[in-house]
C-alpha cells in the first residue's frame, strides 16, 4: 500500500449548493473530479489527520466507487478512523445521528437526495460537521475556495476494501469500522417514541402504506414499522434500495409518488400513507382521501408533538424556511412559542437547534425534523404522525379539519419550472428585483401588495448574514408569493414559485388548493411573466 500524491488542476464549478455538491454522475466520474472535491474538504477542515469521520450514502450509482476513493483519501490524509455504513449505505438522518452519537469530527454523505440516480442521472456529496448537520457557508466557502486553487491530492494505492460485513479493520494505519446502517437509528427512534403505543395502534387494525421509492429508507422503514412495530408485512413497498431507484424519481410528492397517491385516494385506501426520498430525509404524508402539504404537516406536528415521549416537555421554539407556509407561525403564536424564519436549506437550522432556540423545524419541500439529529428526517416525521394518530384516535382528515378550524388554513402550493434556460431564469429574477421598490401599494391581478423584498437572514446565534434568499411579495389579505431559483438542480435553472393564501372561515377551508390559490397564481404570472419569459405553458411539478 503506497501513499501517493497525484498532481491535479482546479476544476471549475465545484461550488457546493443548497445541499453539497451535486452534478451529473458522469461529471463526478471524470478523472480527479471526486478526488479534487474531497481534497478540498480536507483543506477546508484544516486537514483530516487524526480525525474521525462518518461515511455513507443513499446507494445510488457510483456510491460504492466513491466510498472506496474517500476511504483511500482519508487514510492517505492520516485520518484516525472512518465509521462507514455497511456497503457504504447510510440514510442522511442516520449519518447525522452517527456523527453525534460517536462524537465524530464530521462526515461525508454521498447523495443527491431526491434527484434521480444512475449513470445518466445525478450524484452528490456533502460534508457535515461535528454537530451532525450540513456544513455552514463559512466551511462550504472554504471548500469552494480550495477547489479553485488545489494542485494535488493524496490517495492510498490499494485494492478495494471489503465493507460488506460489520466489523473493524486497519487501512494503512486508519481504522475502518463498518456498522449496521439501521441499528443506531432504530435505537434513537425507540427513545423518542412510545413503541408500545405504536404497536398497539397496528394491533388495533390500523393500516398503512410506506413507499420507500426504491431508496435508502426501505431497510429503515422495514426494521422500524414492520419488524419493531408489527405493521403488516407489505406495509413497506419498493423497500429494496436500487442504484437508479427503480428508474424512478425518488422525490416524495404527489407527482413522483403517484402510485401511492392513487392508492390513498382510492376506495380501499389504508388509514395512512407516507413516502420518503432518495436519502431518507424527506417525507410525504397522506391520509385516506387527503394529501397533507409539508407546511401543514409541520404545523400539525408542532401543535401535537407533546403527544410523543421525546417531546412531552414541550417545544423550545420552532423554525421554518422562508418559503414554507406560515401555518407554523399561527401555531407558534397561539402557543407562545418563538418562531424563526430562515433561508431555504437545512444548514440554517443548525445554529438554532444547537443553541436550544428551536426543537422542531421544517421546510415546504417535504422536510421536517427536530433536535434529535441535525438533518431533516423522513421516517421520524412518519413516527411522529403515527404517535399523534395513536394518541388522538382521529383520522388524518379529522386532524387537519380540527387544525384548520383552530388556526386557520394556509392554502399552499409550490409550482416548479424545471430545466429552464439559465439566462431566461436569471432575467426573470432580475426583472422582479427591479420592480421591488415600486410594488407596495400596487394592485396586481386584483391583489394589493403590502410588502415586497428580497429575503435576507441574520443568524441570531452567530450573527452571520445570508442575502439574496428569494423574492417575496406579500399582499394585504395575507396572501404571499415567493420566487426563487433552486440551488440543487443540475440542468439549467429551476424556478420555484411558492403560493400561499390564508383562509380563516371553516366553511371555505375544504377547497382544492389550486382553486383556492387561483388569484395568487394569477398575481404571480402578472408579476413575473413566467409564460413569456420561459416559454412554458405551466409548471412541471406542483406540490
Ligand atoms: C431544495 C429544497 C430545499 C431543501 C433542499 C435540500 O433546495 O427547496 O428546501 O433544503 O432541496 O433537500 P432548492 O433546490 O430549492 O435549492
Ligand atoms: Zn433528501
XYZ file of C-alpha atoms and ligand atoms in Angstrom:
560
model
C 0.000 0.000 0.000
C 1.565 3.182 -1.109
C 0.522 6.724 -0.291
C 0.631 8.762 -3.465
C 0.446 12.438 -4.206
C -1.313 12.982 -7.504
C -0.880 16.198 -9.440
C -4.161 17.811 -10.433
C -5.642 21.115 -11.550
C -8.581 23.071 -10.199
C -11.868 22.010 -11.783
C -14.409 24.694 -12.420
C -17.878 24.684 -10.878
C -17.222 22.718 -7.689
C -19.291 25.131 -5.652
C -21.495 23.471 -3.042
C -25.173 24.449 -3.489
C -28.170 24.303 -1.130
C -27.027 20.870 -0.031
C -23.482 19.963 -1.012
C -22.058 19.441 -4.482
C -24.472 17.870 -6.947
C -23.632 17.075 -10.541
C -24.398 14.537 -13.201
C -22.911 11.187 -12.196
C -20.731 11.199 -15.287
C -19.242 14.515 -14.203
C -18.340 13.011 -10.832
C -16.795 10.053 -12.658
C -14.416 12.231 -14.660
C -10.715 11.957 -13.774
C -9.858 13.744 -10.496
C -13.352 15.239 -10.102
C -14.331 13.466 -6.889
C -10.769 13.420 -5.599
C -10.348 17.168 -6.042
C -13.525 17.860 -4.126
C -12.647 15.518 -1.271
C -9.162 17.030 -1.006
C -10.820 20.471 -0.898
C -12.953 19.261 2.025
C -9.830 18.104 3.857
C -8.245 21.522 3.256
C -11.347 23.367 4.440
C -11.320 21.477 7.738
C -7.584 22.056 8.266
C -6.722 18.530 7.266
C -8.208 15.179 8.121
C -5.197 13.959 10.130
C -6.166 12.445 13.471
C -9.882 12.898 12.785
C -12.815 10.532 12.942
C -15.344 10.707 10.128
C -18.639 9.026 9.318
C -19.184 7.895 5.727
C -22.253 6.601 3.937
C -24.684 7.308 1.174
C -28.054 6.532 -0.322
C -26.825 3.682 -2.526
C -27.208 5.445 -5.821
C -25.000 4.603 -8.787
C -21.311 5.393 -8.011
C -21.965 5.330 -4.216
C -19.816 2.216 -3.819
C -16.976 3.517 -6.002
C -16.923 6.931 -4.359
C -16.797 5.325 -0.901
C -13.648 3.407 -1.827
C -11.964 6.582 -3.071
C -12.926 8.521 0.059
C -11.638 5.763 2.345
C -8.312 5.731 0.498
C -8.061 9.520 0.661
C -8.956 9.617 4.356
C -6.250 7.034 5.062
C -3.737 8.943 2.953
C -4.602 12.124 4.833
C -3.879 10.441 8.163
C -7.446 10.171 9.494
C -7.713 8.241 12.745
C -10.900 6.431 11.885
C -13.781 6.228 9.428
C -17.102 4.799 10.575
C -18.793 3.568 7.419
C -22.244 2.089 6.898
C -22.269 -1.499 5.665
C -21.939 -1.449 1.847
C -21.392 2.314 2.199
C -25.085 2.808 2.964
C -26.484 5.310 5.459
C -29.588 7.434 5.245
C -28.854 11.121 5.776
C -30.559 11.270 9.210
C -28.813 8.052 10.264
C -25.459 9.564 9.245
C -26.243 12.680 11.246
C -27.112 10.525 14.247
C -23.900 8.522 13.977
C -21.748 11.666 13.816
C -23.389 12.927 17.003
C -23.516 9.651 18.863
C -19.886 8.733 18.201
C -18.571 12.249 18.701
C -17.072 12.191 15.202
C -15.413 15.286 13.791
C -17.712 15.224 10.795
C -18.921 13.088 7.951
C -19.288 12.741 4.228
C -22.702 11.864 2.836
C -22.939 10.610 -0.717
C -26.318 11.508 -2.122
C -28.173 13.780 -4.477
C -31.239 13.466 -2.253
C -34.448 13.401 -4.293
C -32.710 13.740 -7.667
C -32.839 10.592 -9.827
C -29.832 8.270 -9.733
C -27.964 6.225 -12.328
C -25.040 6.717 -14.662
C -27.011 9.311 -16.647
C -28.573 10.969 -13.616
C -27.244 12.703 -10.522
C -24.669 12.124 -7.824
C -23.683 14.319 -4.929
C -21.535 14.643 -1.882
C -21.754 16.844 1.148
C -19.760 17.458 4.258
C -21.436 17.530 7.669
C -19.822 18.991 10.757
C -19.443 17.645 14.287
C -22.997 18.626 15.323
C -24.221 16.220 12.619
C -25.562 18.981 10.383
C -24.622 20.246 6.924
C -21.533 22.432 6.871
C -22.395 26.131 7.162
C -21.433 28.669 4.481
C -18.214 29.508 6.304
C -16.968 25.983 5.557
C -18.587 25.458 2.157
C -17.000 28.737 1.034
C -13.626 27.398 2.136
C -14.259 24.150 0.276
C -15.078 26.060 -2.882
C -12.034 28.293 -2.497
C -9.850 25.202 -2.091
C -11.277 23.630 -5.258
C -10.144 26.728 -7.139
C -6.525 26.517 -6.094
C -5.561 22.938 -5.379
C -2.708 21.393 -7.274
C -2.543 17.880 -5.824
C -4.323 15.317 -3.682
C -3.166 12.414 -1.560
C -4.511 8.923 -2.031
C -3.577 5.446 -0.971
C -2.876 2.987 -3.737
C -4.598 -0.248 -2.772
C -7.269 -2.785 -3.700
C -10.890 -2.119 -2.780
C -11.568 -2.783 0.884
C -14.392 -5.109 1.925
C -17.124 -3.156 3.703
C -19.868 -5.724 3.228
C -19.844 -7.010 6.830
C -19.860 -5.154 10.168
C -16.525 -5.148 11.974
C -13.256 -3.216 12.144
C -10.023 -3.403 10.203
C -6.903 -1.368 9.596
C -6.255 0.528 6.407
C -2.691 1.846 6.362
C -2.895 2.977 9.969
C -6.510 4.194 9.810
C -9.273 2.227 11.487
C -12.278 1.428 9.321
C -15.340 0.457 11.351
C -18.183 -0.974 9.293
C -21.527 -0.586 11.074
C -25.073 -1.817 10.560
C -26.703 1.264 8.982
C -30.020 0.796 10.791
C -29.235 -0.266 14.391
C -28.306 3.089 15.964
C -31.134 4.876 14.198
C -33.675 2.329 15.386
C -32.445 2.781 18.941
C -32.810 6.559 18.690
C -36.386 6.256 17.414
C -37.282 3.897 20.260
C -36.142 6.582 22.720
C -38.225 9.355 21.139
C -41.428 7.436 20.548
C -43.642 5.132 22.579
C -43.131 1.929 20.609
C -45.699 0.103 22.786
C -48.392 2.614 21.903
C -47.479 2.386 18.222
C -47.539 -1.406 18.344
C -50.996 -1.091 19.886
C -52.104 1.100 17.000
C -51.145 -1.530 14.435
C -52.627 -4.301 16.585
C -55.946 -2.469 16.571
C -56.138 -2.948 12.785
C -54.672 0.380 11.673
C -53.344 0.065 8.133
C -50.541 1.894 6.441
C -48.539 2.038 3.228
C -44.967 3.337 3.214
C -43.454 3.882 -0.227
C -39.663 3.818 0.094
C -39.369 4.630 -3.626
C -36.570 2.040 -4.134
C -34.350 4.237 -1.992
C -32.429 4.102 1.248
C -35.354 4.281 3.686
C -36.528 0.802 2.682
C -34.347 -1.066 5.204
C -35.042 1.534 7.902
C -38.805 1.533 7.382
C -38.964 -2.256 7.290
C -36.943 -2.527 10.511
C -38.983 0.100 12.331
C -42.522 -0.273 11.000
C -42.797 -3.959 10.179
C -40.248 -5.569 12.496
C -40.301 -3.348 15.592
C -43.871 -2.020 15.481
C -45.649 -5.008 13.984
C -47.164 -3.340 10.917
C -48.340 -5.989 8.455
C -45.810 -7.410 6.012
C -46.160 -5.448 2.791
C -46.712 -2.155 4.627
C -43.387 -1.030 3.165
C -43.362 -1.113 -0.637
C -40.436 -0.530 -3.011
C -38.263 -1.240 0.016
C -35.084 -2.514 -1.616
C -32.651 0.299 -2.482
C -31.536 0.219 -6.098
C -28.747 2.265 -7.760
C -31.216 4.001 -10.067
C -34.202 3.961 -7.690
C -36.032 1.541 -9.941
C -35.709 4.052 -12.768
C -37.905 6.459 -10.804
C -37.607 9.883 -9.324
C -37.211 9.410 -5.553
C -38.976 12.608 -4.601
C -41.941 12.086 -2.281
C -44.557 14.407 -3.701
C -47.917 13.810 -5.396
C -46.312 13.843 -8.835
C -43.492 11.378 -8.257
C -45.248 9.241 -5.661
C -48.332 8.949 -7.840
C -48.909 5.249 -7.220
C -49.165 5.889 -3.506
C -51.382 8.922 -4.085
C -53.720 6.892 -6.277
C -53.961 4.190 -3.656
C -54.642 6.707 -0.889
C -57.368 8.411 -2.918
C -58.929 5.080 -3.945
C -61.766 3.069 -2.396
C -59.529 0.624 -0.485
C -57.102 3.160 0.862
C -55.200 2.329 4.047
C -55.587 4.657 7.041
C -52.249 6.317 6.493
C -49.713 6.688 3.689
C -46.170 8.005 3.611
C -43.141 8.126 1.354
C -39.554 9.247 1.626
C -36.832 10.343 -0.747
C -33.520 9.040 -2.084
C -31.530 9.624 1.105
C -34.369 9.336 3.609
C -34.570 12.861 4.934
C -37.790 13.923 3.210
C -41.316 12.733 3.860
C -44.730 12.853 2.289
C -47.790 12.356 4.460
C -51.178 11.304 3.063
C -54.346 10.352 4.865
C -57.152 8.298 3.416
C -58.501 10.598 0.708
C -56.424 13.592 1.776
C -52.927 14.881 0.991
C -51.145 16.812 3.730
C -48.921 19.595 2.467
C -45.488 19.583 4.126
C -46.224 23.043 5.534
C -49.439 21.816 7.149
C -47.688 18.692 8.364
C -45.085 20.833 10.121
C -47.796 22.937 11.761
C -49.798 19.886 12.882
C -46.683 18.250 14.321
C -45.734 21.449 16.150
C -49.206 21.619 17.668
C -49.169 17.951 18.731
C -45.542 16.936 19.302
C -46.091 16.793 23.086
C -48.048 13.568 22.488
C -44.750 11.711 21.878
C -42.483 10.992 24.871
C -39.450 12.660 23.256
C -41.319 15.975 23.207
C -43.633 15.674 26.210
C -41.825 18.536 27.917
C -42.935 20.946 25.182
C -41.014 22.704 22.435
C -38.292 25.321 22.948
C -39.281 27.047 19.751
C -39.937 26.295 16.093
C -38.382 27.298 12.790
C -39.287 27.163 9.122
C -37.623 28.156 5.885
C -38.919 31.399 4.435
C -40.893 29.899 1.514
C -42.641 27.433 3.862
C -46.200 28.480 4.604
C -46.917 30.494 7.685
C -49.233 27.841 9.126
C -46.446 27.159 11.627
C -46.406 30.793 12.751
C -50.076 30.554 13.692
C -49.404 27.600 15.973
C -46.379 29.334 17.459
C -48.389 32.472 18.122
C -51.220 30.568 19.774
C -48.834 28.540 21.939
C -46.456 31.385 22.781
C -43.500 29.752 21.013
C -40.606 31.550 19.348
C -40.804 31.065 15.578
C -37.791 31.620 13.301
C -37.807 32.234 9.556
C -34.623 31.056 7.830
C -33.394 30.806 4.236
C -34.001 27.607 2.284
C -31.717 24.733 3.247
C -31.388 22.680 6.419
C -27.998 24.150 7.304
C -29.678 27.301 8.546
C -31.486 25.409 11.321
C -28.273 24.043 12.839
C -27.421 27.048 14.994
C -30.990 27.403 16.288
C -31.098 23.722 17.264
C -27.622 23.804 18.832
C -28.460 26.917 20.816
C -31.664 25.378 22.138
C -33.803 28.042 20.496
C -35.827 25.604 18.407
C -36.871 21.992 18.873
C -38.845 21.437 15.680
C -38.183 22.774 12.214
C -39.270 22.214 8.673
C -39.376 23.179 5.047
C -42.155 23.168 2.479
C -40.031 20.782 0.422
C -41.134 17.785 2.482
C -38.527 18.236 5.173
C -39.390 18.026 8.842
C -37.112 17.347 11.757
C -36.202 18.076 15.332
C -33.199 18.461 17.570
C -32.724 14.664 17.704
C -30.343 14.986 14.711
C -29.160 17.913 12.585
C -30.832 16.859 9.349
C -34.447 16.550 8.390
C -35.739 13.060 8.967
C -38.415 11.351 6.869
C -39.125 8.301 8.963
C -39.055 10.334 12.178
C -41.840 12.543 10.774
C -43.854 9.428 9.976
C -43.408 8.143 13.539
C -44.469 11.469 14.997
C -47.594 11.427 12.838
C -48.302 7.851 13.939
C -47.900 8.993 17.553
C -50.448 11.751 17.011
C -52.863 9.355 15.311
C -52.435 6.779 18.098
C -52.912 9.275 20.915
C -55.854 11.114 19.371
C -57.653 8.186 17.792
C -58.591 10.544 14.939
C -58.125 10.146 11.193
C -55.713 12.341 9.245
C -58.661 14.190 7.670
C -60.189 14.899 11.097
C -56.885 16.099 12.495
C -56.446 18.516 9.592
C -60.011 19.826 9.788
C -59.646 20.460 13.518
C -56.272 22.112 12.975
C -57.603 24.487 10.313
C -60.656 25.332 12.388
C -58.415 26.296 15.282
C -55.548 28.043 13.469
C -56.946 28.914 10.026
C -55.920 27.209 6.793
C -52.922 28.429 4.859
C -53.690 27.155 1.370
C -50.316 26.402 -0.141
C -48.666 25.121 -3.288
C -45.285 25.233 -4.972
C -45.028 25.385 -8.757
C -41.725 24.273 -10.266
C -40.488 25.087 -13.746
C -37.600 22.711 -14.311
C -34.607 22.918 -16.656
C -35.424 26.467 -17.683
C -32.765 28.160 -19.748
C -30.447 29.755 -17.150
C -30.245 33.221 -18.681
C -34.027 33.440 -19.040
C -34.420 32.451 -15.391
C -31.831 34.979 -14.205
C -33.526 37.697 -16.253
C -36.909 36.856 -14.766
C -35.493 37.160 -11.260
C -33.701 40.401 -12.085
C -36.878 41.905 -13.544
C -38.674 41.062 -10.295
C -35.845 42.567 -8.257
C -36.081 45.740 -10.299
C -39.800 46.059 -9.597
C -39.485 45.671 -5.816
C -39.264 49.336 -4.771
C -42.431 50.238 -6.697
C -44.615 47.301 -5.746
C -46.043 48.262 -2.338
C -49.489 49.791 -2.808
C -49.857 48.472 -6.365
C -52.700 46.166 -7.325
C -51.602 43.052 -9.207
C -54.339 40.869 -10.729
C -56.748 42.194 -8.131
C -54.443 41.741 -5.111
C -52.857 44.703 -3.362
C -49.191 44.448 -2.490
C -48.412 45.253 1.131
C -44.705 44.477 1.137
C -42.102 43.254 -1.337
C -38.451 42.465 -0.751
C -35.574 40.103 -1.358
C -35.190 37.960 1.729
C -32.019 38.236 3.798
C -31.341 36.441 7.060
C -29.313 37.489 10.039
C -28.495 34.436 12.096
C -29.402 35.323 15.700
C -26.805 32.907 17.066
C -23.604 33.679 15.173
C -24.574 36.973 13.543
C -23.817 35.751 10.015
C -25.872 37.208 7.182
C -27.274 35.399 4.124
C -28.523 37.595 1.292
C -30.404 37.011 -1.947
C -32.599 34.265 -0.486
C -35.701 34.681 -2.625
C -38.083 37.400 -3.675
C -41.254 37.665 -1.643
C -44.354 39.647 -2.344
C -46.900 39.922 0.454
C -50.468 41.016 -0.215
C -52.716 42.872 2.190
C -55.151 39.955 2.575
C -52.407 37.697 3.985
C -51.622 36.029 0.655
C -47.997 35.707 -0.459
C -45.953 34.672 -3.456
C -42.247 33.847 -3.320
C -39.904 33.392 -6.290
C -36.598 31.543 -6.004
C -34.143 29.710 -8.178
C -33.246 26.244 -6.980
C -29.769 25.633 -5.620
C -29.871 21.873 -6.121
C -30.798 21.397 -9.779
C -28.190 20.111 -12.192
C -29.696 21.120 -15.558
C -30.305 24.772 -16.438
C -32.309 26.572 -13.771
C -35.341 25.504 -11.784
C -37.729 28.314 -10.980
C -39.748 27.749 -7.834
C -42.904 29.751 -7.259
C -44.341 29.403 -3.766
C -48.003 30.371 -3.379
C -49.939 30.913 -0.178
C -53.317 32.279 0.896
C -54.860 32.361 4.345
C -58.461 31.256 4.915
C -59.929 31.647 8.384
C -63.528 30.703 7.522
C -64.053 26.957 8.238
C -66.807 26.887 5.597
C -64.199 27.749 2.959
C -61.395 25.508 4.164
C -62.151 22.390 2.135
C -61.494 23.733 -1.362
C -58.970 22.301 -3.776
C -55.690 24.135 -3.102
C -55.072 25.109 -6.736
C -58.589 26.549 -6.964
C -58.254 28.414 -3.722
C -54.910 29.797 -4.860
C -56.094 30.878 -8.321
C -55.905 34.633 -7.536
C -52.361 34.275 -6.180
C -51.310 32.174 -9.178
C -52.646 34.903 -11.466
C -50.770 37.565 -9.499
C -47.532 35.555 -9.737
C -47.889 35.331 -13.500
C -48.660 39.041 -13.754
C -45.609 39.923 -11.653
C -43.094 37.625 -13.287
C -44.363 36.932 -16.815
C -43.338 33.299 -16.406
C -45.007 32.056 -19.580
C -43.492 34.714 -21.772
C -40.019 34.606 -20.258
C -39.615 30.836 -20.032
C -41.796 29.698 -22.896
C -43.609 27.327 -20.539
C -47.357 26.932 -20.504
C -47.422 25.603 -16.967
C -45.295 24.172 -14.185
C -43.628 20.756 -14.449
C -44.371 19.867 -10.861
C -46.957 21.144 -8.419
C -46.680 20.163 -4.795
C -34.365 22.022 -2.272
C -35.474 22.450 -1.354
C -34.915 22.835 -0.015
C -34.084 21.696 0.552
C -33.046 21.265 -0.459
C -32.276 20.045 0.003
O -33.478 23.102 -2.484
O -36.218 23.511 -1.901
O -35.965 23.175 0.838
O -33.460 22.070 1.738
O -33.664 20.965 -1.700
O -33.092 18.946 0.185
P -33.558 24.049 -3.771
O -33.483 23.145 -4.969
O -34.887 24.734 -3.715
O -32.400 24.985 -3.619
Zn -33.086 14.181 0.688
